[in-house]
Short mmCIF file of C-alpha atoms in Angstrom, two decimals:
data_model
loop_
_atom_site.label_atom_id
_atom_site.label_comp_id
_atom_site.label_asym_id
_atom_site.label_seq_id
_atom_site.Cartn_x
_atom_site.Cartn_y
_atom_site.Cartn_z
CA MET A 28 -8.53 21.03 62.62
CA ASN A 29 -7.50 22.02 59.10
CA VAL A 30 -8.61 25.56 58.49
CA THR A 31 -9.39 26.27 54.87
CA HIS A 32 -9.73 29.87 53.82
CA ASP A 33 -11.51 30.86 50.68
CA LEU A 34 -8.67 32.70 48.99
CA SER A 35 -10.34 33.58 45.75
CA PHE A 36 -9.11 36.80 44.24
CA LEU A 37 -12.42 38.65 44.51
CA SER A 38 -13.06 37.62 48.09
CA LEU A 39 -9.57 38.77 49.01
CA ILE A 40 -10.33 42.24 47.65
CA THR A 41 -13.82 42.50 49.09
CA ASN A 42 -12.62 41.36 52.51
CA ALA A 43 -9.72 43.80 52.53
CA SER A 44 -9.81 46.81 54.80
CA VAL A 45 -11.21 50.08 53.45
CA LEU A 46 -7.81 51.71 53.23
CA VAL A 47 -6.35 48.88 51.21
CA GLN A 48 -9.37 49.03 48.94
CA MET A 49 -8.82 52.77 48.49
CA VAL A 50 -5.18 52.17 47.66
CA LEU A 51 -6.18 49.57 45.12
CA LEU A 52 -8.70 51.95 43.59
CA ILE A 53 -6.15 54.77 43.31
CA LEU A 54 -3.66 52.43 41.74
CA LEU A 55 -6.23 51.12 39.31
CA LEU A 56 -7.08 54.67 38.24
CA ALA A 57 -3.42 55.60 37.91
CA SER A 58 -2.73 52.49 35.94
CA GLY A 59 -5.70 53.07 33.66
CA LEU A 60 -4.74 56.68 32.99
CA SER A 61 -1.12 55.84 32.45
CA TRP A 62 -1.98 53.13 29.97
CA TYR A 63 -4.33 55.54 28.22
CA PHE A 64 -1.51 58.09 27.93
CA ILE A 65 0.95 55.41 26.91
CA PHE A 66 -1.14 54.41 23.94
CA GLY A 67 -2.06 58.04 23.17
CA LYS A 68 1.60 59.10 23.19
CA LEU A 69 2.58 56.06 21.20
CA PHE A 70 0.22 57.07 18.40
CA ALA A 71 1.05 60.81 18.66
CA ILE A 72 4.82 60.35 18.50
CA ARG A 73 4.55 57.78 15.74
CA ASP A 74 2.44 60.27 13.76
CA ALA A 75 4.86 63.14 14.46
CA VAL A 76 7.85 61.11 13.29
CA ARG A 77 5.99 60.05 10.16
CA GLU A 78 4.97 63.65 9.40
CA ALA A 79 8.51 64.85 9.89
CA ASP A 80 9.84 62.18 7.53
CA LYS A 81 7.28 63.10 4.92
CA PHE A 82 7.90 66.83 5.19
CA GLU A 83 11.68 66.51 5.11
CA ASP A 84 11.42 64.41 1.97
CA GLU A 85 9.22 67.04 0.39
CA PHE A 86 11.37 69.93 1.60
CA TRP A 87 14.68 68.52 0.41
CA SER A 88 13.28 67.38 -2.93
CA GLY A 89 14.03 70.88 -4.18
CA ALA A 90 10.49 72.21 -4.36
CA ASP A 91 9.84 75.92 -4.52
CA LEU A 92 9.53 77.35 -1.00
CA ASN A 93 6.67 79.68 -1.95
CA SER A 94 4.54 76.94 -3.42
CA LEU A 95 5.32 74.70 -0.43
CA TYR A 96 4.24 77.50 1.89
CA GLN A 97 1.05 77.99 -0.07
CA ARG A 98 0.23 74.32 0.11
CA VAL A 99 0.99 74.06 3.83
CA SER A 100 -0.84 77.20 4.96
CA SER A 101 -3.92 76.56 2.87
CA GLY A 102 -4.15 72.91 3.86
CA ARG A 103 -7.42 71.77 5.29
CA THR A 104 -5.80 69.55 7.87
CA GLN A 105 -4.28 70.98 11.00
CA ILE A 106 -0.54 71.41 10.57
CA VAL A 107 1.75 69.92 13.20
CA GLY A 108 5.39 69.25 13.77
CA MET A 109 7.97 70.29 11.26
CA GLU A 110 5.37 71.75 8.88
CA LYS A 111 4.26 74.07 11.64
CA ILE A 112 7.81 75.28 12.23
CA PHE A 113 8.31 75.84 8.52
CA GLU A 114 5.01 77.67 8.22
CA ALA A 115 5.68 79.94 11.22
CA GLY A 116 9.21 80.76 10.10
CA PHE A 117 8.36 81.43 6.47
CA ARG A 118 5.33 83.56 7.35
CA GLU A 119 7.45 85.70 9.69
CA PHE A 120 10.16 85.94 7.02
CA LEU A 121 7.67 87.09 4.38
CA LYS A 122 6.11 89.66 6.74
CA LEU A 123 9.47 91.15 7.71
CA LYS A 124 10.65 91.19 4.13
CA ARG A 125 7.49 92.93 2.98
CA GLN A 126 8.14 95.78 5.41
CA GLY A 127 11.37 96.45 3.56
CA ARG A 128 14.25 98.68 4.73
CA MET A 129 15.22 96.14 7.35
CA ASP A 130 18.58 94.74 8.06
CA ILE A 131 18.97 91.13 6.90
CA SER A 132 20.27 90.07 10.27
CA ALA A 133 17.20 91.56 11.97
CA VAL A 134 14.93 89.70 9.55
CA MET A 135 16.75 86.48 10.25
CA GLU A 136 16.53 87.10 14.01
CA GLY A 137 12.78 87.54 13.84
CA THR A 138 12.36 84.45 11.69
CA ARG A 139 14.39 82.33 14.08
CA ARG A 140 12.43 83.59 17.07
CA ALA A 141 9.16 82.66 15.38
CA MET A 142 10.48 79.23 14.49
CA ARG A 143 11.84 78.73 18.02
CA ALA A 144 8.44 79.56 19.49
CA ALA A 145 6.65 77.17 17.14
CA CYS A 146 9.18 74.47 17.94
CA GLN A 147 8.72 74.93 21.71
CA ARG A 148 4.96 74.70 21.30
CA GLU A 149 5.25 71.50 19.28
CA LEU A 150 7.61 69.91 21.74
CA ASP A 151 5.41 70.97 24.61
CA ALA A 152 2.45 69.26 22.97
CA LEU A 153 4.47 66.12 22.47
CA GLU A 154 5.76 66.13 26.04
CA GLN A 155 2.32 66.66 27.49
CA HIS A 156 1.35 63.91 29.98
CA LEU A 157 4.86 62.52 30.07
CA ALA A 158 5.21 64.00 33.54
CA PHE A 159 2.18 62.02 34.61
CA LEU A 160 3.80 58.82 33.41
CA ALA A 161 6.94 59.74 35.33
CA SER A 162 5.06 60.33 38.56
CA VAL A 163 3.03 57.13 38.20
CA GLY A 164 6.23 55.26 37.57
CA SER A 165 7.96 56.63 40.63
CA VAL A 166 5.08 56.92 43.11
CA SER A 167 2.78 53.97 42.52
CA PRO A 168 5.19 51.40 43.98
CA TYR A 169 5.16 53.46 47.17
CA ILE A 170 1.39 53.63 47.20
CA GLY A 171 1.24 49.90 46.70
CA LEU A 172 3.80 49.41 49.44
CA PHE A 173 1.74 51.56 51.74
CA GLY A 174 -1.30 49.37 51.14
CA THR A 175 0.78 46.28 51.75
CA VAL A 176 2.27 47.56 54.96
CA TRP A 177 -1.15 48.54 56.22
CA GLY A 178 -2.58 45.14 55.32
CA ILE A 179 0.26 43.30 57.01
CA MET A 180 -0.11 45.48 60.10
CA ASN A 181 -3.75 44.45 60.28
CA ALA A 182 -2.87 40.81 59.70
CA PHE A 183 -0.46 40.85 62.61
CA ARG A 184 -2.73 42.82 64.85
CA SER A 185 -5.40 40.18 64.40
CA LEU A 186 -2.85 37.67 65.65
CA SER A 187 -2.58 39.39 69.02
CA ASN A 188 -5.43 37.41 70.58
CA VAL A 189 -4.31 34.09 69.17
CA VAL A 190 -2.07 32.09 71.43
CA GLN A 191 -0.78 29.63 68.88
CA ALA A 192 -0.04 31.60 65.73
CA THR A 193 -0.07 29.51 62.61
CA LEU A 194 0.64 30.52 59.04
CA ALA A 195 -3.04 29.99 58.25
CA HIS A 196 -3.91 32.94 60.47
CA VAL A 197 -1.68 35.41 58.68
CA ALA A 198 -1.73 34.02 55.16
CA PRO A 199 -4.98 35.61 53.94
CA GLY A 200 -4.07 39.02 55.33
CA ILE A 201 -0.64 38.97 53.73
CA ALA A 202 -1.96 37.69 50.41
CA GLU A 203 -4.53 40.46 50.42
CA ALA A 204 -1.87 43.02 51.29
CA LEU A 205 0.49 41.83 48.60
CA ILE A 206 -2.16 42.43 45.95
CA ALA A 207 -1.59 46.14 46.57
CA THR A 208 2.12 45.80 45.82
CA ALA A 209 1.38 43.79 42.71
CA MET A 210 -1.03 46.45 41.56
CA GLY A 211 1.50 49.22 42.22
CA LEU A 212 4.18 47.42 40.26
CA PHE A 213 1.75 46.71 37.47
CA ALA A 214 1.08 50.44 37.21
CA ALA A 215 4.70 51.52 37.66
CA ILE A 216 6.70 49.25 35.37
CA PRO A 217 4.99 50.14 32.07
CA ALA A 218 4.83 53.79 33.07
CA VAL A 219 8.59 53.97 33.67
CA LEU A 220 9.40 52.07 30.50
CA ALA A 221 7.06 54.24 28.46
CA TYR A 222 8.38 57.44 30.03
CA ASN A 223 11.97 56.58 29.15
CA HIS A 224 11.04 55.51 25.65
CA PHE A 225 8.90 58.54 24.91
CA SER A 226 11.28 61.12 26.38
CA HIS A 227 14.02 59.64 24.23
CA ASP A 228 11.75 59.86 21.18
CA VAL A 229 10.83 63.46 21.97
CA ASP A 230 14.51 64.35 22.40
CA ARG A 231 15.29 62.91 19.00
CA LEU A 232 12.43 64.86 17.46
CA ALA A 233 13.68 68.04 19.17
CA THR A 234 17.12 67.51 17.65
CA ARG A 235 15.57 67.01 14.25
CA PHE A 236 13.51 70.20 14.66
CA ASP A 237 16.62 72.14 15.74
CA SER A 238 18.69 71.01 12.82
CA PHE A 239 15.83 71.72 10.45
CA MET A 240 15.53 75.24 11.88
CA GLU A 241 19.24 75.88 11.37
CA GLU A 242 19.20 74.58 7.84
CA PHE A 243 16.04 76.44 6.95
CA SER A 244 17.45 79.74 8.28
CA ASN A 245 20.51 79.20 6.10
CA ILE A 246 18.29 78.75 3.05
CA LEU A 247 16.22 81.84 3.94
CA GLN A 248 19.36 83.91 4.47
CA ARG A 249 20.61 82.90 1.08
CA GLN A 250 17.23 83.77 -0.44
CA ALA A 251 17.11 87.17 1.31
CA ASN A 252 20.47 88.13 -0.03
CA THR A 253 19.47 87.53 -3.61
CA MET B 24 -0.11 82.84 16.72
CA PRO B 25 -2.36 81.42 19.41
CA PRO B 26 -1.83 77.90 20.55
CA THR B 27 -4.59 75.83 19.01
CA ASP B 28 -6.31 72.90 20.55
CA ARG B 29 -4.77 69.97 18.92
CA LYS B 30 -6.47 66.69 18.27
CA GLU B 31 -4.61 63.84 19.84
CA PRO B 32 -4.70 61.13 17.25
CA GLY B 33 -6.28 57.81 18.15
CA ARG B 34 -7.76 58.72 21.51
CA LYS B 35 -10.44 56.13 21.21
CA TRP B 36 -7.93 53.48 20.35
CA ALA B 37 -5.79 54.47 23.29
CA ALA B 38 -8.73 54.13 25.67
CA VAL B 39 -9.81 50.79 24.23
CA LEU B 40 -6.30 49.39 24.44
CA ALA B 41 -5.84 50.64 27.99
CA VAL B 42 -9.04 48.89 29.07
CA LEU B 43 -7.92 45.76 27.25
CA VAL B 44 -4.60 45.72 29.05
CA HIS B 45 -6.36 45.90 32.41
CA LEU B 46 -8.81 43.18 31.51
CA ILE B 47 -5.89 40.95 30.62
CA PHE B 48 -4.18 41.80 33.90
CA VAL B 49 -7.28 40.98 35.94
CA ALA B 50 -7.81 37.77 33.99
CA VAL B 51 -4.24 36.73 34.69
CA LEU B 52 -4.71 37.45 38.39
CA VAL B 53 -7.99 35.59 38.64
CA PHE B 54 -7.25 32.58 36.49
CA GLY B 55 -3.48 32.47 36.37
CA VAL B 56 -2.85 32.31 40.09
CA SER B 57 -4.38 29.41 41.92
CA TRP B 58 -5.56 31.23 45.00
CA GLN B 59 -7.02 28.21 46.68
CA THR B 60 -4.81 25.57 48.12
CA ARG B 61 -6.74 22.40 48.72
CA GLU B 62 -5.03 20.16 51.19
CA ALA B 63 -5.55 16.51 50.56
CA GLY B 64 -7.42 15.28 53.58
CA PRO B 65 -6.06 12.38 55.59
CA VAL B 66 -6.99 9.08 54.04
CA MET B 67 -7.68 6.12 56.32
CA ALA B 68 -6.69 2.83 54.77
CA GLU B 69 -7.55 -0.52 56.31
CA LEU B 70 -5.31 -3.43 55.56
CA TRP B 71 -7.12 -6.72 55.19
CA PRO B 72 -5.25 -9.99 55.60
CA SER B 73 -7.24 -11.47 52.67
CA LEU B 74 -10.04 -12.58 54.99
CA PRO B 75 -13.20 -11.20 53.38
CA ALA B 76 -12.42 -11.87 49.75
CA PRO B 77 -12.60 -15.73 49.82
CA ALA B 78 -15.53 -15.83 52.27
CA GLN B 79 -17.69 -13.69 50.04
CA LYS B 80 -16.83 -15.81 47.04
CA ALA B 81 -17.50 -19.05 48.90
CA ALA B 82 -20.91 -18.04 50.20
CA PRO B 83 -22.70 -17.92 46.82
CA LYS B 84 -20.97 -21.11 45.69
CA ARG B 85 -22.38 -23.22 48.47
CA GLU B 86 -25.97 -22.37 47.65
CA PRO B 87 -26.09 -24.28 44.34
CA GLU B 88 -24.42 -27.28 45.94
CA PRO B 89 -27.50 -28.76 47.71
CA ARG B 90 -29.31 -29.24 44.38
CA PRO B 91 -26.92 -31.76 42.87
CA GLU B 92 -26.69 -33.73 46.14
CA PRO B 93 -30.33 -34.84 46.60
CA LYS B 94 -30.76 -35.95 42.95
CA PRO B 95 -28.35 -38.86 42.97
CA GLU B 96 -29.62 -40.19 46.30
CA PRO B 97 -33.32 -40.89 45.57
CA LYS B 98 -32.63 -42.59 42.17
CA PRO B 99 -30.46 -45.44 43.33
CA ALA B 100 -32.45 -46.04 46.51
CA PRO B 101 -35.91 -47.09 45.18
CA LYS B 102 -34.67 -49.06 42.12
CA PRO B 103 -32.73 -51.87 43.74
CA GLU B 104 -35.25 -52.63 46.47
CA PRO B 105 -38.55 -53.15 44.61
CA LYS B 106 -36.93 -55.36 41.92
CA PRO B 107 -35.63 -58.17 44.05
CA GLU B 108 -39.00 -58.72 45.80
CA PRO B 109 -41.10 -59.67 42.74
CA LYS B 110 -38.32 -62.00 41.60
CA VAL B 111 -38.53 -63.96 44.84
CA GLU B 112 -42.32 -64.36 44.58
CA GLN B 113 -42.43 -65.49 40.96
CA PRO B 114 -40.82 -68.86 41.54
CA LYS B 115 -43.53 -69.67 44.08
CA PRO B 116 -46.58 -70.29 41.75
CA PRO B 117 -45.10 -73.41 39.96
CA LYS B 118 -44.87 -75.15 43.33
CA VAL B 119 -48.64 -74.81 43.97
CA ASP B 120 -51.00 -77.70 43.02
CA ILE B 121 -53.40 -77.11 40.12
CA GLU B 122 -56.19 -78.98 41.90
CA LEU B 123 -56.35 -76.92 44.87
CA LYS B 124 -57.88 -73.91 43.26
CA ALA B 125 -59.18 -72.75 46.51
CA LYS B 126 -55.73 -72.97 47.92
CA GLU B 127 -54.46 -71.25 44.84
CA LYS B 128 -57.10 -68.67 45.19
CA GLU B 129 -56.24 -68.35 48.83
CA LYS B 130 -52.61 -68.28 47.95
CA LYS B 131 -53.27 -65.82 45.22
CA LEU B 132 -55.31 -63.80 47.58
CA LYS B 133 -52.60 -64.17 50.18
CA GLU B 134 -50.04 -63.30 47.61
CA GLU B 135 -52.07 -60.41 46.43
CA GLN B 136 -52.58 -59.38 49.98
CA GLN B 137 -48.96 -59.93 50.65
CA LYS B 138 -48.11 -57.98 47.52
CA LYS B 139 -50.46 -55.28 48.54
CA VAL B 140 -49.02 -55.27 52.01
CA GLU B 141 -45.55 -55.31 50.63
CA ALA B 142 -46.41 -52.62 48.13
CA GLU B 143 -47.87 -50.59 50.91
CA LYS B 144 -44.83 -51.29 52.98
CA GLN B 145 -42.70 -50.29 50.08
CA LYS B 146 -44.75 -47.21 49.54
CA GLN B 147 -44.56 -46.36 53.19
CA ALA B 148 -40.87 -47.09 53.20
CA GLU B 149 -40.43 -44.94 50.16
CA LEU B 150 -42.49 -42.22 51.73
CA LYS B 151 -40.45 -42.54 54.87
CA ARG B 152 -37.31 -42.47 52.84
CA GLN B 153 -38.50 -39.45 50.93
CA GLU B 154 -39.49 -37.74 54.10
CA GLN B 155 -36.15 -38.57 55.59
CA GLU B 156 -34.45 -37.29 52.48
CA LYS B 157 -36.52 -34.18 52.60
CA LEU B 158 -35.60 -33.80 56.22
CA LYS B 159 -31.99 -34.44 55.35
CA GLN B 160 -32.12 -31.87 52.60
CA GLU B 161 -33.83 -29.40 54.87
CA ARG B 162 -31.24 -30.07 57.49
CA LEU B 163 -28.52 -29.63 54.91
CA VAL B 164 -30.03 -26.37 53.74
CA GLN B 165 -30.44 -25.22 57.31
CA GLU B 166 -26.90 -26.18 58.08
CA GLN B 167 -25.69 -24.33 55.04
CA GLN B 168 -27.74 -21.31 55.96
CA ARG B 169 -26.40 -21.52 59.45
CA GLU B 170 -22.91 -21.82 58.10
CA ALA B 171 -23.43 -18.82 55.82
CA MET B 172 -24.81 -16.88 58.76
CA ARG B 173 -21.86 -17.92 60.83
CA GLN B 174 -19.52 -16.82 58.10
CA GLN B 175 -21.28 -13.52 57.77
CA GLN B 176 -21.13 -13.07 61.49
CA ASP B 177 -17.48 -14.02 61.44
CA LEU B 178 -16.94 -11.51 58.67
CA ALA B 179 -18.80 -8.78 60.51
CA GLN B 180 -16.89 -9.62 63.67
CA ALA B 181 -13.64 -9.54 61.77
CA VAL B 182 -14.56 -6.20 60.22
CA ALA B 183 -15.60 -4.85 63.60
CA ARG B 184 -12.42 -6.23 65.12
CA GLN B 185 -10.34 -4.66 62.39
CA GLN B 186 -12.12 -1.36 62.70
CA ALA B 187 -11.71 -1.46 66.42
CA SER B 188 -8.06 -2.29 66.04
CA ALA B 189 -7.67 0.50 63.46
CA ARG B 190 -9.30 2.90 65.88
CA GLN B 191 -7.13 1.60 68.65
CA ARG B 192 -4.09 2.00 66.47
CA GLU B 193 -5.08 5.57 65.61
CA VAL B 194 -5.78 6.38 69.23
CA ASP B 195 -2.42 4.91 70.19
CA GLY B 196 -0.76 6.91 67.41
CA TYR B 197 -2.23 10.14 68.69
CA ARG B 198 -1.37 9.23 72.26
CA ARG B 199 2.20 8.75 71.13
CA LYS B 200 2.07 12.08 69.27
CA ILE B 201 0.78 13.80 72.39
CA SER B 202 3.47 12.37 74.63
CA ASP B 203 6.11 13.11 71.99
CA LYS B 204 4.96 16.71 71.80
CA VAL B 205 4.95 17.04 75.57
CA LYS B 206 8.39 15.47 75.74
CA ARG B 207 9.73 18.11 73.40
CA PHE B 208 8.89 20.76 75.97
CA ILE B 209 10.26 18.96 79.01
CA ASN B 210 13.22 20.56 80.63
CA ASN B 211 14.58 17.34 82.03
CA GLN B 212 17.40 18.82 83.99
CA PRO B 213 15.66 18.26 87.36
CA CYS B 214 14.73 14.73 86.31
CA GLN B 215 18.23 13.82 85.19
CA PRO B 216 19.53 12.56 88.56
CA LEU B 217 16.51 10.32 89.09
CA ASN B 218 16.67 6.71 88.03
CA ASN B 219 14.28 6.37 85.07
CA PRO B 220 11.34 8.17 86.66
CA VAL B 221 7.76 7.61 85.46
CA VAL B 222 5.39 10.51 86.03
CA GLU B 223 1.69 10.05 85.46
CA PHE B 224 -0.74 12.89 84.84
CA ASP B 225 -4.45 13.01 84.20
CA VAL B 226 -5.52 15.75 81.78
CA THR B 227 -8.92 16.87 80.56
CA LEU B 228 -8.90 18.07 76.99
CA MET B 229 -11.12 20.28 74.93
CA PRO B 230 -11.70 19.35 71.26
CA THR B 231 -9.29 22.12 70.30
CA GLY B 232 -6.43 20.38 72.03
CA GLN B 233 -6.34 22.88 74.88
CA LEU B 234 -6.48 21.78 78.47
CA LEU B 235 -9.78 22.27 80.22
CA MET B 236 -8.11 22.44 83.61
CA GLU B 237 -4.73 22.03 85.16
CA PRO B 238 -3.13 18.60 84.74
CA ARG B 239 -3.54 16.44 87.84
CA LEU B 240 -0.54 14.55 89.14
CA ARG B 241 -1.32 10.85 89.65
CA LYS B 242 2.10 9.40 90.22
CA SER B 243 5.02 11.52 91.22
CA SER B 244 8.58 10.89 90.20
CA GLY B 245 9.63 11.56 93.72
CA ASN B 246 11.06 14.92 92.87
CA ALA B 247 8.75 17.92 92.96
CA LEU B 248 10.95 19.90 90.56
CA CYS B 249 10.80 17.17 87.97
CA ASP B 250 7.02 16.93 88.36
CA GLN B 251 6.75 20.67 87.92
CA ALA B 252 8.91 20.61 84.80
CA ILE B 253 6.64 18.00 83.26
CA GLU B 254 3.48 19.84 84.24
CA LYS B 255 4.90 22.95 82.64
CA ALA B 256 5.76 20.96 79.53
CA ILE B 257 2.17 19.72 79.28
CA LEU B 258 0.91 23.28 79.52
CA LEU B 259 3.43 24.50 76.95
CA ALA B 260 2.58 21.71 74.53
CA GLN B 261 -0.94 23.06 74.04
CA PRO B 262 -2.71 22.54 71.75
CA LEU B 263 -2.06 18.85 71.98
CA PRO B 264 -2.36 16.99 68.68
CA LEU B 265 -5.81 15.42 68.43
CA PRO B 266 -7.47 13.41 65.68
CA PRO B 267 -9.70 15.48 63.39
CA ALA B 268 -13.20 16.12 64.69
CA GLU B 269 -14.77 14.05 61.87
CA SER B 270 -13.07 10.86 63.03
CA GLY B 271 -15.16 10.78 66.19
CA LEU B 272 -12.20 9.60 68.18
CA PHE B 273 -12.19 12.52 70.54
CA GLY B 274 -14.11 10.54 73.16
CA ALA B 275 -10.94 8.58 73.83
CA PHE B 276 -9.03 11.78 74.55
CA ARG B 277 -11.43 13.72 76.74
CA GLU B 278 -9.96 12.20 79.85
CA LEU B 279 -6.39 11.30 79.07
CA HIS B 280 -3.95 9.48 81.25
CA LEU B 281 -0.40 10.40 80.33
CA GLU B 282 2.58 8.32 81.34
CA LEU B 283 5.76 10.25 80.77
CA ARG B 284 9.34 9.07 81.05
CA PRO B 285 11.35 12.29 80.88
CA ASN B 286 14.72 10.56 80.75
CA ASP B 287 13.96 8.40 77.71
#
């Protein structure tokens, strides 16, 4: 009389229909990748902010620009972030200045363009994979919902040849289907949170880069005039 | 300046942490959610009106009782009887003449013979008494055994009676459940004008509670519409509530006679 179903988590997944299993697999992959990117971005942005802090300290401590440039460009480690912008701008400035007989405004234009390009490249590197987090955050609930709807459809279809429908007939199907929604939400929630957090961080870094570029061009302009 | 391949810092750590997060998620799903709901099965309790407890205690007590009983009986019985006899004979010798030795001898012989005879009698009497006592004891033991047997039988009968009554009670309970369920489905509008009708149906049930065939009308209410409403109600009430298969009570429900009072 009392029907007991074995509702262990693994048996629910193995007994699910192929489509639901596919949905779960896709969601698991998406979730895994998004978590990988979340942690990767977390470290990358933390490093970029730390580098920027360090470089700004060094830059505003009143060191000689030439010696700073020498140290940066001859460094063994790969230069990123604000150092890169400084290096690109100062190199362009030196090149243009060496050519001589150039208008100061033209020199400054060229320097700014070089710095702008370096800045775009840096920001692009920082924003890499953020789009993936955004799409996981917005799409994976729908994928999970799709799996759930499919599972519930199957659960109800299997009821069609039962005269007396009890909750015990539908319960396993619905539980199995709801796992897909849970999985989708598990993938989506951290992805959305991380996307918002990281895009905010990248925006702040972009503002810092912009203001640094402006201030650095002012310093270069003053130097060119002398 | 060409865009260089940049090293993402901490890739390994990112991968390890991502895997860790998923392991935690799976662990929470597997161990955190109790996926199995175990229903507590129906428990059958039998109420005893304190019958078996004293009987079981009394049975072992009565066995030691026969031992103290036979001991006091044989001791007092032989002692008083042999003593008075020699006392009666002792006063006799002073009366006998010294001259008549032959007589004395004869008397002595007679006495001896008498004594012997009496001793034999006594012995025989004692033997008889002992035999009787043995018989008595045996009878007592037998009676006690018989009594114990009777008590055991009584106990078994009581248990059987109680079990039977428990079964009967359960069967009655399920019968009531069945008629209650059927009653829920009765549209008693056609039965309303009748004066307290009783409709009787015979149904044949499958172990699932479904009907094996159409219900057979045994006693009509006098109104075909009312009978039809009840028949429909029986069909709608499927599956009828039956005791669980393990209880072995289904035999009482295979052929079921339903008495329905739609106006109650």
